[in-house]
Amino acid sequence: MPKLNPEQHKAVITTDTPLLVIAGAGSGKTRVITEKISHLISNGVEAKHITAVTFTNKAAREMRSRVDKLCSSKKTKGIRISTFHSLGLDIIRKEYQTLGFKKNISILDEQDKFKVLQDILDNSQHQLDKAQISPLSWQISDWKNQAVLPAQAMSLAEDAQQQFAAALYEQYQQYNRVCNAVDFDDLILTPLVLFNEHPSVLEKWQNSTRYLLLDEYQDTNTTQYEFFKHLVGAIGQFTVVGDDDQSIYAWRGANPENLFTLKKDFPRLEIIKLEQNYRSNQRILKAANQLISNNPHLYEKNLWSNIKSDEKINVIRCKDEFSESQQIAAEISRIKFKHRASNADFAILYRSNHQARLLEKSLRELSLPYAISGGTSFFSHAEIKDTLCYIKLLINPDDNSAFLRVINTPRREIGTSTVEKLALYANSRHISLFDACFEIGLEQQLNERTYYKLRSFCDWIVSLSDRTQQEDPIAILHEMLQHIEYYDWIKTHANSDKQAERKINNVLELIKWIENSAKKSQEERSLGDIVSRMMLLDSLERNEEEEKTDQIKLMTLHAAKGLEFPYVYLIGMEEGILPHQNSIDTDQIEEERRLAYVGITRAQQQLTFSYCAQRKKYGDVSSTEPSRFLTELPVEDLDWAAVQKKNPEEQKKKGQESLALMKSLLN
Ligand SMILES: Nc1ncnc2c1ncn2[C@@H]1O[C@H](COP(=O)(O)OP(=O)(O)OP(=O)(O)O)[C@@H](O)[C@H]1O
Ligand SMILES: [Mg+2]
């Protein structure tokens, strides 16, 4: 590892005062965190007393592997490196009794949350459509991100619509309580409420967090900040690092002003700035600096790099999105050959997930291996949802969302009117659907045959669930799927044999993944642990845990934060895409500019932009305008002509030639 510069060194050895490292992209902020962990350990701080918090699972894994390289694994055992959400989950799982939960808590994803809201609204005779529920769901999230509880939300509500949302928020929390479930936002809010209400629990967690390190501080929202403040306590043994120019989560309530609040809350706070960028060459960095100079700044920075660059930044003008994806794939193939680069050296970044679709096709045509981060999550496939809901029900039978999903999948002749009666009964008794199935009151409301079907389903769940405690849970999962004849059900409902095979493979992959996670973990992990952790991963992260193959990475600008690649392609540089139309309409260009800044600063050696002259939008082809951000870049560093003159067919042919040549060289 190259030596730390004097400012980085100072940031690493400053341990007696709270510390904020505020610095631009690629200046080694994350490196300061990993080096500091190693420094703390060599100075006698026990690993179990160190907590490092990052924003994504990927960043957490990356940090762990960097720390493992710096220190022996014996010394780092017990260190907590996690995302805010998984730290929150740890606390909830350990303190579930104080919180009044039962042991195995379910985590609702966005889709589950939506379904619960829909359920509550349906039950209260407010049939709203999808477009009306979404803003309510966002409003609840917003309150949770600002540490606003239902009662406060009600008193803050300014009009009838907000009052309605606040009442729904209250009901939603109660409903989840009955189901022993929390949503993503609760993973931070619930521990915060716990800390507020139980000083002795807080003290315990403060004692076990002697030193806290926090990456990407600019993206913390109010609830996360309060949670952090509680954990570090008045002593404030912490290092936070951040860059206000990379704040890209305003839509999730991130509040970059927390950078100032820190100084107010911790008057002894020391601030260190880092100014050398070690990632990007001078041309790329100049472009990034010039772009972001159009935004107002909380802290002035003067970021420089001494990495020389020969090539200019390319701008590819394409006829349309089809030609864009072909040209990008061809260009990657050419560069790969020219520089003998690996696939993993390339990243294609975009504003929205749907932009990946055509790219995939073009990359496949040139036999370029790739991996997509996020996008249509593995977990959104129906067969995965079904299987997971069965598993969730084994873990937490009170999980109403899981119960409702599987009660009639595969069909067991329990009709909607039965489910409605069950829901009404459970609601009136404030108990879960599952618990209701054991009550005489319900038995009296249903005919004998129907009640028997419900009851035997629940008895079966209980017996399987009990057996997972003593027997191999994986064998039980297979047995469960066999018992419900799930694979036959998939076969009869799929559109083709191929689709059925894919779906069955997905289910098998899910179970394999659970099995591997159990084996890999150092500690004994229950099915409940594994599944709740799994809910916090997205699809690429799951793949990455599995394998480290040499693939081109495709991801959104949001997902690219903190990462770096030798060759970066930023596609769709058009008005309406980046900046996004919604942000143009709501005057949020600065956040979009920061997103572009994050994208540009991922590049180490070469950066390429692309935009299309026309694009299909809502079914119609319309002409587009290059992004205003392109015009904000230093014109002398851009090569607008580099690739645009070549025709895409010729490009594709060239790509295929390079591929053939490469293959022949390899043989
Ligand atoms: N003193 C140094 N000498 C040489 N290389 C360094 C030094 N410090 C950091 N680097 C390298 O610079 C690159 C960027 O570092 P790092 O990812 O820590 O930056 P960052 O400030 O966290 O960036 P971002 O804002 O994008 O999260 C990494 O490859 C890292 O290894
Ligand atoms: Mg970083």
GROMACS .gro file of N, CA, C and O in nm, residues 379-467:
model
  356
  379PHE      N    1  -3.520  -1.085  -0.612
  379PHE     CA    2  -3.627  -1.107  -0.514
  379PHE      C    3  -3.765  -1.068  -0.565
  379PHE      O    4  -3.864  -1.093  -0.499
  380SER      N    5  -3.769  -1.001  -0.681
  380SER     CA    6  -3.902  -0.964  -0.728
  380SER      C    7  -3.964  -1.072  -0.817
  380SER      O    8  -4.079  -1.061  -0.857
  381HIS      N    9  -3.889  -1.177  -0.850
  381HIS     CA   10  -3.949  -1.286  -0.927
  381HIS      C   11  -4.056  -1.356  -0.842
  381HIS      O   12  -4.032  -1.384  -0.724
  382ALA      N   13  -4.168  -1.390  -0.907
  382ALA     CA   14  -4.280  -1.447  -0.832
  382ALA      C   15  -4.239  -1.573  -0.757
  382ALA      O   16  -4.274  -1.592  -0.639
  383GLU      N   17  -4.161  -1.660  -0.821
  383GLU     CA   18  -4.125  -1.787  -0.757
  383GLU      C   19  -4.034  -1.765  -0.636
  383GLU      O   20  -4.042  -1.840  -0.538
  384ILE      N   21  -3.953  -1.659  -0.642
  384ILE     CA   22  -3.865  -1.630  -0.529
  384ILE      C   23  -3.949  -1.575  -0.414
  384ILE      O   24  -3.931  -1.610  -0.297
  385LYS      N   25  -4.041  -1.484  -0.452
  385LYS     CA   26  -4.130  -1.428  -0.349
  385LYS      C   27  -4.209  -1.540  -0.281
  385LYS      O   28  -4.219  -1.544  -0.158
  386ASP      N   29  -4.265  -1.632  -0.361
  386ASP     CA   30  -4.344  -1.742  -0.302
  386ASP      C   31  -4.258  -1.823  -0.205
  386ASP      O   32  -4.297  -1.845  -0.089
  387THR      N   33  -4.143  -1.866  -0.255
  387THR     CA   34  -4.058  -1.952  -0.171
  387THR      C   35  -4.016  -1.880  -0.044
  387THR      O   36  -4.022  -1.935   0.066
  388LEU      N   37  -3.976  -1.753  -0.065
  388LEU     CA   38  -3.931  -1.676   0.052
  388LEU      C   39  -4.044  -1.659   0.153
  388LEU      O   40  -4.020  -1.665   0.274
  389CYS      N   41  -4.166  -1.640   0.102
  389CYS     CA   42  -4.278  -1.621   0.195
  389CYS      C   43  -4.305  -1.749   0.274
  389CYS      O   44  -4.337  -1.742   0.392
  390TYR      N   45  -4.291  -1.864   0.210
  390TYR     CA   46  -4.303  -1.989   0.286
  390TYR      C   47  -4.196  -1.994   0.395
  390TYR      O   48  -4.223  -2.029   0.511
  391ILE      N   49  -4.074  -1.958   0.356
  391ILE     CA   50  -3.964  -1.964   0.454
  391ILE      C   51  -3.990  -1.862   0.566
  391ILE      O   52  -3.972  -1.893   0.685
  392LYS      N   53  -4.034  -1.743   0.525
  392LYS     CA   54  -4.061  -1.640   0.626
  392LYS      C   55  -4.168  -1.686   0.724
  392LYS      O   56  -4.162  -1.656   0.843
  393LEU      N   57  -4.265  -1.757   0.673
  393LEU     CA   58  -4.373  -1.805   0.758
  393LEU      C   59  -4.323  -1.910   0.858
  393LEU      O   60  -4.368  -1.917   0.972
  394LEU      N   61  -4.226  -1.991   0.814
  394LEU     CA   62  -4.166  -2.088   0.907
  394LEU      C   63  -4.095  -2.015   1.019
  394LEU      O   64  -4.094  -2.059   1.134
  395ILE      N   65  -4.034  -1.901   0.982
  395ILE     CA   66  -3.956  -1.827   1.080
  395ILE      C   67  -4.047  -1.744   1.171
  395ILE      O   68  -4.031  -1.739   1.291
  396ASN      N   69  -4.141  -1.674   1.107
  396ASN     CA   70  -4.232  -1.588   1.182
  396ASN      C   71  -4.374  -1.608   1.131
  396ASN      O   72  -4.418  -1.542   1.038
  397PRO      N   73  -4.449  -1.700   1.193
  397PRO     CA   74  -4.584  -1.728   1.143
  397PRO      C   75  -4.678  -1.608   1.148
  397PRO      O   76  -4.780  -1.606   1.081
  398ASP      N   77  -4.642  -1.506   1.228
  398ASP     CA   78  -4.729  -1.388   1.237
  398ASP      C   79  -4.716  -1.297   1.116
  398ASP      O   80  -4.784  -1.194   1.109
  399ASP      N   81  -4.625  -1.327   1.027
  399ASP     CA   82  -4.602  -1.241   0.911
  399ASP      C   83  -4.722  -1.248   0.817
  399ASP      O   84  -4.733  -1.337   0.733
  400ASN      N   85  -4.813  -1.151   0.832
  400ASN     CA   86  -4.936  -1.152   0.751
  400ASN      C   87  -4.908  -1.145   0.601
  400ASN      O   88  -4.977  -1.209   0.522
  401SER      N   89  -4.808  -1.065   0.562
  401SER     CA   90  -4.781  -1.052   0.418
  401SER      C   91  -4.745  -1.188   0.361
  401SER      O   92  -4.792  -1.226   0.253
  402ALA      N   93  -4.658  -1.260   0.433
  402ALA     CA   94  -4.617  -1.391   0.384
  402ALA      C   95  -4.737  -1.486   0.384
  402ALA      O   96  -4.759  -1.560   0.288
  403PHE      N   97  -4.814  -1.480   0.489
  403PHE     CA   98  -4.932  -1.567   0.502
  403PHE      C   99  -5.026  -1.548   0.383
  403PHE      O  100  -5.067  -1.642   0.317
  404LEU      N  101  -5.056  -1.420   0.355
  404LEU     CA  102  -5.151  -1.391   0.248
  404LEU      C  103  -5.099  -1.436   0.111
  404LEU      O  104  -5.174  -1.477   0.025
  405ARG      N  105  -4.966  -1.425   0.093
  405ARG     CA  106  -4.911  -1.462  -0.036
  405ARG      C  107  -4.923  -1.612  -0.061
  405ARG      O  108  -4.950  -1.657  -0.171
  406VAL      N  109  -4.901  -1.692   0.045
  406VAL     CA  110  -4.890  -1.835   0.020
  406VAL      C  111  -5.015  -1.916   0.055
  406VAL      O  112  -5.023  -2.033   0.018
  407ILE      N  113  -5.109  -1.853   0.120
  407ILE     CA  114  -5.223  -1.931   0.169
  407ILE      C  115  -5.293  -2.006   0.055
  407ILE      O  116  -5.343  -2.117   0.072
  408ASN      N  117  -5.291  -1.945  -0.063
  408ASN     CA  118  -5.356  -2.014  -0.174
  408ASN      C  119  -5.262  -2.035  -0.293
  408ASN      O  120  -5.305  -2.046  -0.407
  409THR      N  121  -5.132  -2.037  -0.268
  409THR     CA  122  -5.034  -2.061  -0.373
  409THR      C  123  -4.941  -2.173  -0.326
  409THR      O  124  -4.866  -2.148  -0.232
  410PRO      N  125  -4.939  -2.288  -0.387
  410PRO     CA  126  -5.035  -2.338  -0.484
  410PRO      C  127  -5.176  -2.348  -0.424
  410PRO      O  128  -5.193  -2.348  -0.301
  411ARG      N  129  -5.273  -2.362  -0.512
  411ARG     CA  130  -5.413  -2.356  -0.468
  411ARG      C  131  -5.444  -2.464  -0.363
  411ARG      O  132  -5.407  -2.579  -0.379
  412ARG      N  133  -5.506  -2.421  -0.256
  412ARG     CA  134  -5.556  -2.521  -0.161
  412ARG      C  135  -5.702  -2.490  -0.128
  412ARG      O  136  -5.749  -2.512  -0.018
  413GLU      N  137  -5.766  -2.431  -0.226
  413GLU     CA  138  -5.910  -2.403  -0.218
  413GLU      C  139  -5.951  -2.325  -0.095
  413GLU      O  140  -6.046  -2.363  -0.024
  414ILE      N  141  -5.874  -2.223  -0.068
  414ILE     CA  142  -5.917  -2.131   0.037
  414ILE      C  143  -5.948  -2.001  -0.037
  414ILE      O  144  -5.857  -1.933  -0.085
  415GLY      N  145  -6.072  -1.971  -0.052
  415GLY     CA  146  -6.113  -1.862  -0.141
  415GLY      C  147  -6.098  -1.725  -0.079
  415GLY      O  148  -6.069  -1.710   0.041
  416THR      N  149  -6.118  -1.621  -0.162
  416THR     CA  150  -6.099  -1.484  -0.112
  416THR      C  151  -6.199  -1.450  -0.002
  416THR      O  152  -6.167  -1.375   0.090
  417SER      N  153  -6.321  -1.506  -0.010
  417SER     CA  154  -6.418  -1.468   0.093
  417SER      C  155  -6.375  -1.524   0.229
  417SER      O  156  -6.392  -1.460   0.333
  418THR      N  157  -6.314  -1.645   0.227
  418THR     CA  158  -6.261  -1.700   0.352
  418THR      C  159  -6.151  -1.611   0.407
  418THR      O  160  -6.147  -1.579   0.527
  419VAL      N  161  -6.061  -1.571   0.316
  419VAL     CA  162  -5.950  -1.487   0.361
  419VAL      C  163  -6.003  -1.355   0.415
  419VAL      O  164  -5.954  -1.303   0.516
  420GLU      N  165  -6.106  -1.300   0.351
  420GLU     CA  166  -6.164  -1.176   0.400
  420GLU      C  167  -6.220  -1.193   0.541
  420GLU      O  168  -6.198  -1.110   0.629
  421LYS      N  169  -6.294  -1.304   0.561
  421LYS     CA  170  -6.351  -1.329   0.695
  421LYS      C  171  -6.239  -1.342   0.799
  421LYS      O  172  -6.246  -1.288   0.909
  422LEU      N  173  -6.135  -1.414   0.758
  422LEU     CA  174  -6.021  -1.434   0.848
  422LEU      C  175  -5.958  -1.299   0.884
  422LEU      O  176  -5.930  -1.270   1.000
  423ALA      N  177  -5.937  -1.214   0.781
  423ALA     CA  178  -5.873  -1.084   0.804
  423ALA      C  179  -5.959  -0.998   0.896
  423ALA      O  180  -5.907  -0.935   0.989
  424LEU      N  181  -6.090  -0.998   0.872
  424LEU     CA  182  -6.179  -0.917   0.955
  424LEU      C  183  -6.172  -0.962   1.100
  424LEU      O  184  -6.162  -0.881   1.193
  425TYR      N  185  -6.175  -1.094   1.116
  425TYR     CA  186  -6.171  -1.150   1.251
  425TYR      C  187  -6.038  -1.113   1.321
  425TYR      O  188  -6.037  -1.063   1.434
  426ALA      N  189  -5.928  -1.135   1.249
  426ALA     CA  190  -5.795  -1.107   1.308
  426ALA      C  191  -5.784  -0.960   1.343
  426ALA      O  192  -5.732  -0.923   1.449
  427ASN      N  193  -5.834  -0.875   1.254
  427ASN     CA  194  -5.830  -0.730   1.278
  427ASN      C  195  -5.906  -0.693   1.403
  427ASN      O  196  -5.857  -0.616   1.486
  428SER      N  197  -6.026  -0.750   1.417
  428SER     CA  198  -6.108  -0.713   1.531
  428SER      C  199  -6.044  -0.759   1.661
  428SER      O  200  -6.063  -0.700   1.765
  429ARG      N  201  -5.966  -0.866   1.652
  429ARG     CA  202  -5.903  -0.918   1.775
  429ARG      C  203  -5.759  -0.865   1.792
  429ARG      O  204  -5.691  -0.900   1.888
  430HIS      N  205  -5.712  -0.786   1.696
  430HIS     CA  206  -5.574  -0.736   1.697
  430HIS      C  207  -5.472  -0.847   1.709
  430HIS      O  208  -5.380  -0.841   1.791
  431ILE      N  209  -5.493  -0.951   1.632
  431ILE     CA  210  -5.396  -1.061   1.630
  431ILE      C  211  -5.360  -1.091   1.485
  431ILE      O  212  -5.424  -1.041   1.393
  432SER      N  213  -5.258  -1.174   1.469
  432SER     CA  214  -5.216  -1.205   1.332
  432SER      C  215  -5.313  -1.305   1.269
  432SER      O  216  -5.389  -1.373   1.339
  433LEU      N  217  -5.308  -1.316   1.136
  433LEU     CA  218  -5.395  -1.409   1.065
  433LEU      C  219  -5.369  -1.551   1.114
  433LEU      O  220  -5.460  -1.631   1.133
  434PHE      N  221  -5.241  -1.579   1.134
  434PHE     CA  222  -5.202  -1.713   1.176
  434PHE      C  223  -5.262  -1.746   1.313
  434PHE      O  224  -5.324  -1.851   1.331
  435ASP      N  225  -5.245  -1.654   1.408
  435ASP     CA  226  -5.300  -1.678   1.542
  435ASP      C  227  -5.452  -1.694   1.537
  435ASP      O  228  -5.510  -1.776   1.611
  436ALA      N  229  -5.515  -1.614   1.448
  436ALA     CA  230  -5.661  -1.620   1.439
  436ALA      C  231  -5.709  -1.760   1.401
  436ALA      O  232  -5.816  -1.804   1.445
  437CYS      N  233  -5.627  -1.831   1.322
  437CYS     CA  234  -5.669  -1.965   1.275
  437CYS      C  235  -5.682  -2.065   1.390
  437CYS      O  236  -5.734  -2.175   1.370
  438PHE      N  237  -5.630  -2.029   1.506
  438PHE     CA  238  -5.638  -2.122   1.619
  438PHE      C  239  -5.751  -2.086   1.716
  438PHE      O  240  -5.763  -2.144   1.822
  439GLU      N  241  -5.830  -1.985   1.679
  439GLU     CA  242  -5.933  -1.938   1.774
  439GLU      C  243  -6.071  -1.996   1.743
  439GLU      O  244  -6.112  -2.007   1.627
  440ILE      N  245  -6.139  -2.027   1.852
  440ILE     CA  246  -6.274  -2.084   1.837
  440ILE      C  247  -6.367  -1.983   1.769
  440ILE      O  248  -6.452  -2.018   1.689
  441GLY      N  249  -6.344  -1.855   1.801
  441GLY     CA  250  -6.426  -1.750   1.743
  441GLY      C  251  -6.428  -1.759   1.591
  441GLY      O  252  -6.531  -1.738   1.528
  442LEU      N  253  -6.315  -1.786   1.533
  442LEU     CA  254  -6.308  -1.796   1.387
  442LEU      C  255  -6.376  -1.924   1.341
  442LEU      O  256  -6.452  -1.923   1.242
  443GLU      N  257  -6.350  -2.030   1.415
  443GLU     CA  258  -6.409  -2.159   1.379
  443GLU      C  259  -6.561  -2.146   1.366
  443GLU      O  260  -6.621  -2.200   1.273
  444GLN      N  261  -6.617  -2.063   1.456
  444GLN     CA  262  -6.763  -2.047   1.454
  444GLN      C  263  -6.812  -1.970   1.331
  444GLN      O  264  -6.926  -1.982   1.291
  445GLN      N  265  -6.723  -1.892   1.273
  445GLN     CA  266  -6.766  -1.810   1.159
  445GLN      C  267  -6.750  -1.879   1.024
  445GLN      O  268  -6.793  -1.827   0.922
  446LEU      N  269  -6.678  -1.989   1.023
  446LEU     CA  270  -6.652  -2.056   0.894
  446LEU      C  271  -6.718  -2.193   0.893
  446LEU      O  272  -6.743  -2.251   0.999
  447ASN      N  273  -6.741  -2.245   0.771
  447ASN     CA  274  -6.793  -2.381   0.772
  447ASN      C  275  -6.681  -2.478   0.806
  447ASN      O  276  -6.561  -2.446   0.792
  448GLU      N  277  -6.719  -2.595   0.846
  448GLU     CA  278  -6.625  -2.690   0.904
  448GLU      C  279  -6.510  -2.723   0.809
  448GLU      O  280  -6.393  -2.723   0.845
  449ARG      N  281  -6.547  -2.747   0.683
  449ARG     CA  282  -6.448  -2.788   0.583
  449ARG      C  283  -6.343  -2.677   0.562
  449ARG      O  284  -6.222  -2.702   0.561
  450THR      N  285  -6.391  -2.554   0.550
  450THR     CA  286  -6.300  -2.441   0.526
  450THR      C  287  -6.208  -2.422   0.646
  450THR      O  288  -6.088  -2.404   0.632
  451TYR      N  289  -6.270  -2.427   0.764
  451TYR     CA  290  -6.188  -2.407   0.883
  451TYR      C  291  -6.082  -2.516   0.893
  451TYR      O  292  -5.965  -2.490   0.923
  452TYR      N  293  -6.121  -2.636   0.860
  452TYR     CA  294  -6.028  -2.747   0.867
  452TYR      C  295  -5.907  -2.724   0.774
  452TYR      O  296  -5.793  -2.749   0.811
  453LYS      N  297  -5.935  -2.671   0.655
  453LYS     CA  298  -5.826  -2.647   0.559
  453LYS      C  299  -5.727  -2.542   0.613
  453LYS      O  300  -5.607  -2.560   0.606
  454LEU      N  301  -5.786  -2.435   0.668
  454LEU     CA  302  -5.699  -2.331   0.724
  454LEU      C  303  -5.616  -2.386   0.838
  454LEU      O  304  -5.494  -2.366   0.846
  455ARG      N  305  -5.684  -2.456   0.925
  455ARG     CA  306  -5.620  -2.505   1.046
  455ARG      C  307  -5.510  -2.607   1.012
  455ARG      O  308  -5.401  -2.604   1.069
  456SER      N  309  -5.537  -2.693   0.914
  456SER     CA  310  -5.434  -2.794   0.887
  456SER      C  311  -5.313  -2.729   0.819
  456SER      O  312  -5.199  -2.772   0.839
  457PHE      N  313  -5.338  -2.621   0.742
  457PHE     CA  314  -5.224  -2.548   0.685
  457PHE      C  315  -5.136  -2.494   0.799
  457PHE      O  316  -5.014  -2.510   0.800
  458CYS      N  317  -5.201  -2.433   0.898
  458CYS     CA  318  -5.125  -2.373   1.009
  458CYS      C  319  -5.053  -2.482   1.092
  458CYS      O  320  -4.939  -2.463   1.134
  459ASP      N  321  -5.122  -2.593   1.115
  459ASP     CA  322  -5.058  -2.702   1.191
  459ASP      C  323  -4.934  -2.752   1.119
  459ASP      O  324  -4.831  -2.781   1.180
  460TRP      N  325  -4.946  -2.759   0.986
  460TRP     CA  326  -4.832  -2.804   0.906
  460TRP      C  327  -4.713  -2.707   0.920
  460TRP      O  328  -4.599  -2.748   0.940
  461ILE      N  329  -4.744  -2.575   0.914
  461ILE     CA  330  -4.638  -2.473   0.930
  461ILE      C  331  -4.572  -2.490   1.067
  461ILE      O  332  -4.449  -2.488   1.081
  462VAL      N  333  -4.654  -2.507   1.171
  462VAL     CA  334  -4.598  -2.520   1.306
  462VAL      C  335  -4.507  -2.641   1.315
  462VAL      O  336  -4.395  -2.633   1.367
  463SER      N  337  -4.550  -2.752   1.258
  463SER     CA  338  -4.468  -2.873   1.273
  463SER      C  339  -4.337  -2.857   1.197
  463SER      O  340  -4.230  -2.893   1.246
  464LEU      N  341  -4.342  -2.797   1.076
  464LEU     CA  342  -4.217  -2.776   1.002
  464LEU      C  343  -4.125  -2.680   1.078
  464LEU      O  344  -4.004  -2.702   1.090
  465SER      N  345  -4.187  -2.574   1.127
  465SER     CA  346  -4.110  -2.472   1.197
  465SER      C  347  -4.038  -2.533   1.318
  465SER      O  348  -3.921  -2.507   1.342
  466ASP      N  349  -4.109  -2.617   1.393
  466ASP     CA  350  -4.048  -2.682   1.510
  466ASP      C  351  -3.930  -2.769   1.467
  466ASP      O  352  -3.825  -2.769   1.531
  467ARG      N  353  -3.950  -2.838   1.356
  467ARG     CA  354  -3.843  -2.930   1.314
  467ARG      C  355  -3.717  -2.855   1.270
  467ARG      O  356  -3.607  -2.909   1.280
   0.00000   0.00000   0.00000
